[in-house]
mmCIF file of C-alpha atoms and ligand atoms in Angstrom:
data_model
loop_
_atom_site.group_PDB
_atom_site.id
_atom_site.type_symbol
_atom_site.label_atom_id
_atom_site.label_comp_id
_atom_site.label_asym_id
_atom_site.label_seq_id
_atom_site.Cartn_x
_atom_site.Cartn_y
_atom_site.Cartn_z
ATOM 1 C CA MET A 6 -10.955 77.699 -29.380
ATOM 2 C CA SER A 7 -11.393 74.098 -30.386
ATOM 3 C CA TRP A 8 -13.094 71.090 -28.847
ATOM 4 C CA GLU A 9 -9.600 69.703 -28.448
ATOM 5 C CA ASP A 10 -8.860 72.284 -25.748
ATOM 6 C CA ASN A 11 -11.429 70.505 -23.608
ATOM 7 C CA VAL A 12 -10.162 66.998 -24.072
ATOM 8 C CA ARG A 13 -8.981 65.128 -20.987
ATOM 9 C CA ARG A 14 -5.551 64.422 -22.362
ATOM 10 C CA VAL A 15 -3.457 61.606 -20.951
ATOM 11 C CA ILE A 16 -0.361 59.641 -21.777
ATOM 12 C CA PRO A 17 -1.655 56.071 -21.538
ATOM 13 C CA TYR A 18 -0.082 53.090 -19.843
ATOM 14 C CA VAL A 19 1.849 50.912 -22.298
ATOM 15 C CA PRO A 20 1.205 47.194 -21.784
ATOM 16 C CA GLY A 21 3.705 44.538 -22.831
ATOM 17 C CA GLU A 22 3.504 43.643 -26.483
ATOM 18 C CA GLN A 23 0.990 40.933 -27.519
ATOM 19 C CA PRO A 24 2.481 39.619 -30.754
ATOM 20 C CA LYS A 25 0.019 38.388 -33.360
ATOM 21 C CA VAL A 26 1.793 35.159 -34.216
ATOM 22 C CA THR A 27 1.996 33.117 -31.057
ATOM 23 C CA GLU A 28 3.329 29.867 -32.478
ATOM 24 C CA LYS A 29 7.043 30.301 -32.769
ATOM 25 C CA ILE A 30 7.602 32.882 -30.091
ATOM 26 C CA ILE A 31 8.398 32.509 -26.415
ATOM 27 C CA LYS A 32 6.419 35.119 -24.576
ATOM 28 C CA LEU A 33 8.029 36.167 -21.302
ATOM 29 C CA ASN A 34 6.960 39.813 -21.328
ATOM 30 C CA THR A 35 3.628 40.180 -19.518
ATOM 31 C CA ASN A 36 3.881 37.809 -16.540
ATOM 32 C CA GLU A 37 1.197 35.493 -17.819
ATOM 33 C CA MET A 38 1.074 31.977 -16.391
ATOM 34 C CA PRO A 39 2.732 29.391 -18.682
ATOM 35 C CA TYR A 40 0.164 26.758 -17.656
ATOM 36 C CA PRO A 41 -3.533 26.770 -18.516
ATOM 37 C CA PRO A 42 -6.233 27.452 -15.902
ATOM 38 C CA SER A 43 -7.593 24.512 -13.887
ATOM 39 C CA PRO A 44 -9.387 21.721 -15.817
ATOM 40 C CA ALA A 45 -12.413 22.672 -13.688
ATOM 41 C CA VAL A 46 -12.513 25.915 -15.689
ATOM 42 C CA LYS A 47 -12.551 24.035 -18.996
ATOM 43 C CA ARG A 48 -15.423 21.855 -17.760
ATOM 44 C CA ALA A 49 -17.401 24.894 -16.595
ATOM 45 C CA LEU A 50 -16.780 26.611 -19.928
ATOM 46 C CA GLU A 51 -18.027 23.603 -21.852
ATOM 47 C CA GLY A 52 -21.105 23.307 -19.649
ATOM 48 C CA MET A 53 -22.081 26.933 -20.092
ATOM 49 C CA ASP A 54 -25.585 27.755 -21.299
ATOM 50 C CA ALA A 55 -25.537 30.489 -23.948
ATOM 51 C CA ALA A 56 -29.240 31.174 -23.385
ATOM 52 C CA ARG A 57 -28.478 32.615 -19.969
ATOM 53 C CA LEU A 58 -26.468 35.398 -21.544
ATOM 54 C CA ARG A 59 -29.703 37.258 -22.226
ATOM 55 C CA LEU A 60 -29.914 37.984 -18.498
ATOM 56 C CA TYR A 61 -27.871 40.681 -16.810
ATOM 57 C CA PRO A 62 -25.249 39.293 -14.438
ATOM 58 C CA ALA A 63 -25.341 39.817 -10.676
ATOM 59 C CA ALA A 64 -24.456 43.497 -10.239
ATOM 60 C CA ASP A 65 -22.899 42.771 -6.858
ATOM 61 C CA VAL A 66 -20.966 39.790 -8.332
ATOM 62 C CA GLY A 67 -22.730 37.841 -5.556
ATOM 63 C CA PRO A 68 -21.651 34.225 -6.095
ATOM 64 C CA LEU A 69 -18.008 35.003 -6.815
ATOM 65 C CA ARG A 70 -17.843 37.672 -4.137
ATOM 66 C CA ASP A 71 -19.224 35.249 -1.542
ATOM 67 C CA ALA A 72 -16.849 32.482 -2.635
ATOM 68 C CA LEU A 73 -13.869 34.830 -2.307
ATOM 69 C CA ALA A 74 -15.097 35.951 1.106
ATOM 70 C CA ASP A 75 -15.327 32.297 2.236
ATOM 71 C CA HIS A 76 -12.027 31.322 0.706
ATOM 72 C CA TYR A 77 -10.094 34.063 2.470
ATOM 73 C CA GLY A 78 -12.122 34.273 5.675
ATOM 74 C CA PHE A 79 -13.874 37.606 5.198
ATOM 75 C CA GLY A 80 -17.468 38.790 5.222
ATOM 76 C CA SER A 81 -19.182 39.368 1.883
ATOM 77 C CA ASP A 82 -19.354 43.085 2.655
ATOM 78 C CA GLU A 83 -15.552 43.167 2.908
ATOM 79 C CA VAL A 84 -14.933 42.037 -0.695
ATOM 80 C CA PHE A 85 -14.997 43.946 -3.974
ATOM 81 C CA VAL A 86 -14.703 42.286 -7.395
ATOM 82 C CA GLY A 87 -13.763 44.019 -10.640
ATOM 83 C CA VAL A 88 -12.696 43.522 -14.240
ATOM 84 C CA GLY A 89 -9.089 42.636 -13.457
ATOM 85 C CA SER A 90 -7.210 44.335 -10.667
ATOM 86 C CA ASP A 91 -6.575 47.276 -13.006
ATOM 87 C CA ASP A 92 -10.292 48.009 -12.790
ATOM 88 C CA VAL A 93 -10.269 47.565 -9.010
ATOM 89 C CA LEU A 94 -7.222 49.821 -8.643
ATOM 90 C CA ALA A 95 -8.584 52.502 -10.970
ATOM 91 C CA THR A 96 -11.879 52.552 -9.035
ATOM 92 C CA ALA A 97 -9.971 52.705 -5.753
ATOM 93 C CA PHE A 98 -7.854 55.654 -6.971
ATOM 94 C CA LEU A 99 -11.014 57.505 -7.979
ATOM 95 C CA THR A 100 -12.793 56.679 -4.711
ATOM 96 C CA PHE A 101 -10.121 57.196 -2.068
ATOM 97 C CA PHE A 102 -7.684 59.696 -3.506
ATOM 98 C CA ASN A 103 -9.677 62.879 -3.405
ATOM 99 C CA SER A 104 -7.336 65.122 -1.430
ATOM 100 C CA ASP A 105 -5.099 68.088 -2.264
ATOM 101 C CA ARG A 106 -2.245 66.256 -0.623
ATOM 102 C CA PRO A 107 -0.123 64.018 -2.844
ATOM 103 C CA VAL A 108 -0.621 60.276 -3.089
ATOM 104 C CA LEU A 109 2.690 58.528 -2.450
ATOM 105 C CA PHE A 110 4.217 55.528 -4.220
ATOM 106 C CA PRO A 111 7.742 54.455 -5.214
ATOM 107 C CA ASP A 112 9.503 55.804 -8.320
ATOM 108 C CA ILE A 113 10.024 52.256 -9.556
ATOM 109 C CA THR A 114 6.776 50.331 -9.335
ATOM 110 C CA TYR A 115 3.785 49.333 -11.440
ATOM 111 C CA SER A 116 3.761 52.024 -14.108
ATOM 112 C CA PHE A 117 -0.028 52.297 -14.109
ATOM 113 C CA TYR A 118 -0.179 54.157 -10.760
ATOM 114 C CA ASP A 119 1.006 57.490 -12.136
ATOM 115 C CA VAL A 120 -1.209 57.035 -15.195
ATOM 116 C CA TRP A 121 -4.346 56.717 -13.018
ATOM 117 C CA ALA A 122 -3.221 59.669 -10.934
ATOM 118 C CA GLU A 123 -2.836 61.696 -14.129
ATOM 119 C CA VAL A 124 -6.154 60.706 -15.690
ATOM 120 C CA TYR A 125 -8.071 61.483 -12.489
ATOM 121 C CA ARG A 126 -5.995 64.637 -11.795
ATOM 122 C CA ILE A 127 -4.810 63.293 -8.448
ATOM 123 C CA PRO A 128 -1.657 64.958 -7.086
ATOM 124 C CA TYR A 129 1.109 62.416 -6.485
ATOM 125 C CA GLU A 130 4.721 62.131 -5.473
ATOM 126 C CA MET A 131 7.032 59.270 -6.357
ATOM 127 C CA LYS A 132 9.475 58.364 -3.598
ATOM 128 C CA PRO A 133 12.780 56.929 -4.805
ATOM 129 C CA LEU A 134 13.533 53.342 -3.830
ATOM 130 C CA ASP A 135 16.975 52.904 -2.267
ATOM 131 C CA GLU A 136 19.896 51.552 -4.307
ATOM 132 C CA ASN A 137 18.787 47.969 -3.578
ATOM 133 C CA PHE A 138 15.268 48.749 -4.797
ATOM 134 C CA HIS A 139 13.791 48.781 -1.303
ATOM 135 C CA MET A 140 11.246 51.291 -0.042
ATOM 136 C CA LYS A 141 12.299 53.658 2.735
ATOM 137 C CA LYS A 142 9.656 53.597 5.430
ATOM 138 C CA SER A 143 10.377 57.192 6.464
ATOM 139 C CA ASP A 144 9.287 58.416 3.001
ATOM 140 C CA TYR A 145 5.738 57.370 3.837
ATOM 141 C CA MET A 146 5.431 58.984 7.253
ATOM 142 C CA GLY A 147 4.725 62.561 6.115
ATOM 143 C CA PRO A 148 1.400 64.198 5.177
ATOM 144 C CA ASN A 149 -0.197 62.531 2.152
ATOM 145 C CA GLY A 150 -3.486 61.926 0.375
ATOM 146 C CA GLY A 151 -2.980 58.172 0.163
ATOM 147 C CA ILE A 152 -0.309 55.520 -0.321
ATOM 148 C CA VAL A 153 0.103 52.725 -2.862
ATOM 149 C CA ILE A 154 2.424 49.779 -2.259
ATOM 150 C CA ALA A 155 2.896 46.861 -4.643
ATOM 151 C CA ASN A 156 3.628 43.834 -2.459
ATOM 152 C CA PRO A 157 5.750 42.269 -3.909
ATOM 153 C CA ASN A 158 6.822 45.125 -6.124
ATOM 154 C CA ALA A 159 6.931 45.072 -9.910
ATOM 155 C CA PRO A 160 9.147 45.087 -11.909
ATOM 156 C CA THR A 161 11.725 44.462 -9.165
ATOM 157 C CA GLY A 162 10.048 41.353 -7.678
ATOM 158 C CA ILE A 163 11.092 42.502 -4.209
ATOM 159 C CA SER A 164 8.817 42.197 -1.190
ATOM 160 C CA GLU A 165 9.093 44.484 1.832
ATOM 161 C CA MET A 166 7.231 41.930 3.929
ATOM 162 C CA GLU A 167 10.453 40.152 4.891
ATOM 163 C CA ASP A 168 10.050 42.694 7.670
ATOM 164 C CA VAL A 169 6.434 41.773 8.472
ATOM 165 C CA GLU A 170 5.869 45.041 10.272
ATOM 166 C CA PHE A 171 6.868 47.167 7.273
ATOM 167 C CA ILE A 172 3.393 47.687 5.851
ATOM 168 C CA GLU A 173 1.676 47.710 9.234
ATOM 169 C CA ASP A 174 3.910 50.540 10.427
ATOM 170 C CA ILE A 175 2.961 52.589 7.368
ATOM 171 C CA VAL A 176 -0.772 51.855 7.711
ATOM 172 C CA ALA A 177 -0.719 52.598 11.451
ATOM 173 C CA ALA A 178 1.078 55.904 10.900
ATOM 174 C CA ASN A 179 -1.415 56.990 8.236
ATOM 175 C CA ARG A 180 -4.853 56.422 9.736
ATOM 176 C CA ASP A 181 -6.158 59.545 8.017
ATOM 177 C CA SER A 182 -5.501 58.272 4.497
ATOM 178 C CA VAL A 183 -6.150 55.064 2.580
ATOM 179 C CA VAL A 184 -3.273 52.674 1.965
ATOM 180 C CA ILE A 185 -3.694 50.432 -1.097
ATOM 181 C CA VAL A 186 -1.597 47.279 -1.184
ATOM 182 C CA ASP A 187 -1.429 45.706 -4.645
ATOM 183 C CA GLU A 188 -0.796 41.987 -4.214
ATOM 184 C CA ALA A 189 -0.927 40.943 -7.880
ATOM 185 C CA TYR A 190 2.009 38.559 -7.328
ATOM 186 C CA VAL A 191 1.713 37.585 -3.683
ATOM 187 C CA ASP A 192 0.692 33.977 -4.425
ATOM 188 C CA PHE A 193 4.194 33.264 -5.732
ATOM 189 C CA GLY A 194 5.822 33.188 -2.320
ATOM 190 C CA GLY A 195 5.202 36.632 -0.889
ATOM 191 C CA VAL A 196 3.919 37.334 2.615
ATOM 192 C CA SER A 197 0.458 38.861 2.403
ATOM 193 C CA ALA A 198 -0.666 41.979 4.227
ATOM 194 C CA LEU A 199 -4.230 40.589 4.259
ATOM 195 C CA PRO A 200 -4.396 39.945 8.036
ATOM 196 C CA LEU A 201 -3.971 43.707 8.560
ATOM 197 C CA VAL A 202 -7.323 44.356 6.879
ATOM 198 C CA LYS A 203 -9.047 43.037 10.011
ATOM 199 C CA LYS A 204 -7.182 45.520 12.131
ATOM 200 C CA TYR A 205 -7.143 48.726 10.079
ATOM 201 C CA ASP A 206 -10.197 50.167 8.343
ATOM 202 C CA ASN A 207 -8.078 52.408 6.090
ATOM 203 C CA MET A 208 -6.418 49.681 4.105
ATOM 204 C CA LEU A 209 -7.357 47.936 0.838
ATOM 205 C CA VAL A 210 -5.578 44.784 -0.359
ATOM 206 C CA VAL A 211 -5.998 44.196 -4.096
ATOM 207 C CA ARG A 212 -5.497 40.828 -5.801
ATOM 208 C CA THR A 213 -5.974 39.319 -9.252
ATOM 209 C CA PHE A 214 -6.769 36.047 -11.010
ATOM 210 C CA SER A 215 -4.601 37.162 -13.955
ATOM 211 C CA LYS A 216 -1.248 35.879 -12.802
ATOM 212 C CA SER A 217 -1.419 32.970 -10.349
ATOM 213 C CA ARG A 218 -4.750 31.632 -11.634
ATOM 214 C CA ALA A 219 -3.771 31.856 -15.319
ATOM 215 C CA PHE A 220 -6.761 34.096 -16.016
ATOM 216 C CA ALA A 221 -5.282 37.201 -17.649
ATOM 217 C CA GLY A 222 -7.714 36.802 -20.531
ATOM 218 C CA MET A 223 -10.750 36.502 -18.260
ATOM 219 C CA ARG A 224 -10.269 39.775 -16.309
ATOM 220 C CA ILE A 225 -11.030 39.136 -12.643
ATOM 221 C CA GLY A 226 -9.586 41.238 -9.857
ATOM 222 C CA TYR A 227 -10.723 41.545 -6.254
ATOM 223 C CA ALA A 228 -10.000 43.440 -3.085
ATOM 224 C CA PHE A 229 -10.472 43.122 0.654
ATOM 225 C CA GLY A 230 -11.090 46.023 2.973
ATOM 226 C CA SER A 231 -13.294 47.116 5.858
ATOM 227 C CA SER A 232 -17.010 47.057 5.021
ATOM 228 C CA LYS A 233 -16.978 50.857 5.169
ATOM 229 C CA LEU A 234 -14.184 51.060 2.595
ATOM 230 C CA ILE A 235 -15.871 48.516 0.319
ATOM 231 C CA LYS A 236 -19.153 50.407 0.481
ATOM 232 C CA TYR A 237 -17.479 53.601 -0.746
ATOM 233 C CA LEU A 238 -15.852 51.624 -3.551
ATOM 234 C CA ASN A 239 -19.226 50.163 -4.580
ATOM 235 C CA ASP A 240 -20.869 53.593 -4.509
ATOM 236 C CA VAL A 241 -18.375 54.810 -7.120
ATOM 237 C CA LYS A 242 -18.664 51.629 -9.167
ATOM 238 C CA TYR A 243 -22.469 51.902 -9.255
ATOM 239 C CA SER A 244 -22.071 55.504 -10.368
ATOM 240 C CA ILE A 245 -20.192 54.462 -13.486
ATOM 241 C CA ASN A 246 -21.114 50.923 -14.544
ATOM 242 C CA SER A 247 -23.214 48.552 -12.425
ATOM 243 C CA TYR A 248 -22.631 45.386 -14.431
ATOM 244 C CA THR A 249 -18.860 45.228 -14.668
ATOM 245 C CA MET A 250 -18.485 41.473 -14.318
ATOM 246 C CA ASN A 251 -20.055 39.350 -17.041
ATOM 247 C CA ARG A 252 -21.750 36.009 -16.395
ATOM 248 C CA PRO A 253 -19.040 33.767 -17.853
ATOM 249 C CA ALA A 254 -16.363 35.541 -15.792
ATOM 250 C CA ILE A 255 -18.347 34.991 -12.595
ATOM 251 C CA GLU A 256 -18.967 31.303 -13.344
ATOM 252 C CA LEU A 257 -15.434 30.554 -14.455
ATOM 253 C CA GLY A 258 -13.980 32.459 -11.530
ATOM 254 C CA LEU A 259 -15.945 30.173 -9.222
ATOM 255 C CA ALA A 260 -14.620 27.112 -11.040
ATOM 256 C CA SER A 261 -11.052 28.354 -10.716
ATOM 257 C CA LEU A 262 -11.465 29.023 -7.016
ATOM 258 C CA SER A 263 -12.848 25.517 -6.459
ATOM 259 C CA ASP A 264 -9.613 23.810 -7.517
ATOM 260 C CA GLU A 265 -7.089 24.687 -4.832
ATOM 261 C CA ALA A 266 -4.920 21.625 -5.549
ATOM 262 C CA TYR A 267 -4.283 22.616 -9.157
ATOM 263 C CA PHE A 268 -3.633 26.218 -8.132
ATOM 264 C CA LYS A 269 -1.008 25.156 -5.584
ATOM 265 C CA GLU A 270 0.630 22.734 -8.003
ATOM 266 C CA THR A 271 1.038 25.218 -10.872
ATOM 267 C CA VAL A 272 2.153 28.061 -8.623
ATOM 268 C CA GLY A 273 4.684 25.657 -7.067
ATOM 269 C CA LYS A 274 6.035 24.784 -10.503
ATOM 270 C CA VAL A 275 6.553 28.455 -11.326
ATOM 271 C CA ILE A 276 8.377 29.001 -8.026
ATOM 272 C CA SER A 277 10.799 26.159 -8.681
ATOM 273 C CA THR A 278 11.405 27.250 -12.282
ATOM 274 C CA ARG A 279 12.059 30.759 -10.950
ATOM 275 C CA SER A 280 14.749 29.505 -8.648
ATOM 276 C CA TRP A 281 16.389 27.512 -11.480
ATOM 277 C CA THR A 282 16.219 30.599 -13.725
ATOM 278 C CA LYS A 283 17.835 32.825 -11.110
ATOM 279 C CA ASP A 284 20.724 30.356 -10.641
ATOM 280 C CA GLU A 285 21.283 30.008 -14.373
ATOM 281 C CA LEU A 286 21.273 33.765 -14.930
ATOM 282 C CA GLU A 287 23.727 34.279 -12.079
ATOM 283 C CA LYS A 288 26.048 31.665 -13.628
ATOM 284 C CA ARG A 289 25.980 33.835 -16.729
ATOM 285 C CA GLY A 290 27.034 36.961 -14.852
ATOM 286 C CA PHE A 291 23.630 38.552 -14.291
ATOM 287 C CA THR A 292 22.643 40.334 -11.100
ATOM 288 C CA VAL A 293 19.218 39.018 -10.133
ATOM 289 C CA THR A 294 16.960 40.406 -7.403
ATOM 290 C CA ASP A 295 15.310 38.134 -4.835
ATOM 291 C CA SER A 296 11.975 37.756 -6.596
ATOM 292 C CA LYS A 297 8.805 36.675 -4.817
ATOM 293 C CA THR A 298 6.817 36.833 -8.069
ATOM 294 C CA ASN A 299 6.394 34.960 -11.358
ATOM 295 C CA PHE A 300 9.179 36.935 -13.010
ATOM 296 C CA VAL A 301 12.828 37.707 -12.394
ATOM 297 C CA PHE A 302 14.413 41.134 -12.596
ATOM 298 C CA ALA A 303 17.913 40.723 -13.956
ATOM 299 C CA SER A 304 20.798 42.911 -15.047
ATOM 300 C CA PRO A 305 23.308 41.419 -17.520
ATOM 301 C CA SER A 306 27.040 42.146 -17.133
ATOM 302 C CA LYS A 307 28.416 41.247 -20.547
ATOM 303 C CA ILE A 308 25.998 43.187 -22.709
ATOM 304 C CA SER A 309 23.575 46.055 -22.157
ATOM 305 C CA ALA A 310 20.012 45.159 -21.227
ATOM 306 C CA LYS A 311 18.746 46.973 -24.292
ATOM 307 C CA GLU A 312 21.013 45.016 -26.642
ATOM 308 C CA LEU A 313 20.024 41.751 -25.022
ATOM 309 C CA PHE A 314 16.323 42.674 -25.180
ATOM 310 C CA THR A 315 16.643 43.399 -28.909
ATOM 311 C CA ALA A 316 18.724 40.314 -29.680
ATOM 312 C CA LEU A 317 16.284 38.068 -27.810
ATOM 313 C CA LYS A 318 13.363 39.565 -29.677
ATOM 314 C CA GLU A 319 15.079 38.788 -32.982
ATOM 315 C CA LYS A 320 15.168 35.191 -31.824
ATOM 316 C CA GLY A 321 11.460 35.264 -30.998
ATOM 317 C CA ILE A 322 11.891 35.573 -27.232
ATOM 318 C CA TYR A 323 9.963 38.508 -25.795
ATOM 319 C CA VAL A 324 10.974 39.954 -22.420
ATOM 320 C CA ARG A 325 10.366 43.430 -20.978
ATOM 321 C CA TRP A 326 12.795 46.348 -20.957
ATOM 322 C CA TRP A 327 12.115 49.967 -19.963
ATOM 323 C CA ASP A 328 14.013 52.959 -21.265
ATOM 324 C CA LYS A 329 13.809 54.514 -17.828
ATOM 325 C CA ASP A 330 16.372 55.931 -15.391
ATOM 326 C CA ARG A 331 17.736 53.488 -12.796
ATOM 327 C CA ILE A 332 16.295 50.392 -14.498
ATOM 328 C CA ARG A 333 17.705 50.847 -18.004
ATOM 329 C CA ASP A 334 20.245 48.087 -17.282
ATOM 330 C CA TRP A 335 17.591 45.598 -16.237
ATOM 331 C CA LEU A 336 15.257 43.140 -17.909
ATOM 332 C CA ARG A 337 12.060 41.755 -16.491
ATOM 333 C CA ILE A 338 11.672 38.149 -17.548
ATOM 334 C CA SER A 339 8.431 36.277 -16.851
ATOM 335 C CA ILE A 340 8.780 32.675 -15.717
ATOM 336 C CA GLY A 341 7.705 30.290 -18.480
ATOM 337 C CA THR A 342 7.777 26.508 -18.631
ATOM 338 C CA ASP A 343 11.063 24.725 -17.883
ATOM 339 C CA GLU A 344 11.498 24.165 -21.592
ATOM 340 C CA GLU A 345 10.969 27.842 -22.409
ATOM 341 C CA MET A 346 13.504 28.864 -19.780
ATOM 342 C CA ARG A 347 16.041 26.386 -21.179
ATOM 343 C CA SER A 348 15.535 27.931 -24.627
ATOM 344 C CA LEU A 349 16.058 31.350 -23.081
ATOM 345 C CA MET A 350 19.410 30.260 -21.588
ATOM 346 C CA LEU A 351 20.526 28.786 -24.917
ATOM 347 C CA ALA A 352 19.620 32.037 -26.670
ATOM 348 C CA ILE A 353 21.476 34.114 -24.053
ATOM 349 C CA ASP A 354 24.556 31.893 -24.445
ATOM 350 C CA THR A 355 24.518 32.414 -28.193
ATOM 351 C CA ILE A 356 24.077 36.160 -27.828
ATOM 352 C CA ILE A 357 26.700 36.850 -25.167
ATOM 353 C CA CYS A 358 29.333 34.613 -26.774
ATOM 354 C CA LEU A 359 29.125 36.368 -30.132
HETATM 355 C C1 LIG B 429 -0.554 42.591 -13.727
HETATM 356 C C2 LIG B 429 -0.669 43.609 -12.634
HETATM 357 C C3 LIG B 429 -1.880 44.199 -12.283
HETATM 358 C C4 LIG B 429 -3.142 44.088 -13.086
HETATM 359 O O1 LIG B 429 -3.523 42.917 -13.460
HETATM 360 P P1 LIG B 429 -4.996 42.625 -13.971
HETATM 361 O O2 LIG B 429 -4.755 41.737 -15.124
HETATM 362 O O3 LIG B 429 -5.667 43.906 -14.340
HETATM 363 O O4 LIG B 429 -5.633 41.970 -12.816
HETATM 364 C C5 LIG B 429 -1.926 45.049 -11.201
HETATM 365 N N1 LIG B 429 -0.832 45.335 -10.494
HETATM 366 C C6 LIG B 429 0.357 44.816 -10.811
HETATM 367 C C7 LIG B 429 1.536 45.181 -9.996
HETATM 368 C C8 LIG B 429 0.477 43.949 -11.900
HETATM 369 O O5 LIG B 429 1.668 43.486 -12.247
#
């Protein structure tokens, strides 16, 4: 008998690499925004009073929570804010998935879902996407202890909301379990499931400042749900750590939210660079999914994805590749600046012509 027999053992989620030297490299591996946050954020940062850090922050994230509620047309009791959407999602898994029945999500999706299920000992079942990486609605109609849908999905970039009833049908058929919709990328042209929150009290829509608001380093995530759902989420949060959001995060989050024009402009730039990138990759023989996110999911034809991943890395261009069934031939490439994407194409041309 050893203390190690009583350890809660887990195989952790592996984030994209954060290389130490950031100068020479082109980093297209973690879906960060290539543009800085709004200038309003810089001004707020510079105007910050260090003396106020001696005070605890608002445990209920009041100011930022209320601003998010206003911005999206919800009541303050229908919003939850956490330390990045990973924190919100982890808390939601712990709160809502407490059944003997399996939680359902696709086999190819955000690879943190099964990690949370494992760490909290939640039974789960991964339902295979079809050959075009689409979810099959019928897979989510059986008994379950909860459902998780990334809308749009990662790493495929595909949204099921082209059929606007897709998510509603699943939520309506599963009123006895909670459906979590992870909208980390929805600002980049996806159709949101947010309006459904008003109609169904068993649904939580989770969002983040990390991608579209260029705030990955600040750690702000939020979620909308019925006031009943949000109360349960808060009860669990207050049972672990009351003060999750620090003062600077709350203040800077408010500043970011205040500058809608800048947000729209930078998101628009990413969308147009994405469409250029897709065209250029297709010219080079890649198969590229119809992405509604700030990355493209692309399969090369003249070289294996693994070889291309390695060759690009040697040239200082980091993209993401998974040694995983069904997606081994694919690369996930975050959308950078136009200049970065031109460098990527030049590098690909050099590599595939060798
Ligand atoms: C990036 C990402 C998240 C988490 O982002 P945070 O930085 O924790 O807000 C959640 N879900 C998906 C699908 C993501 O890609």
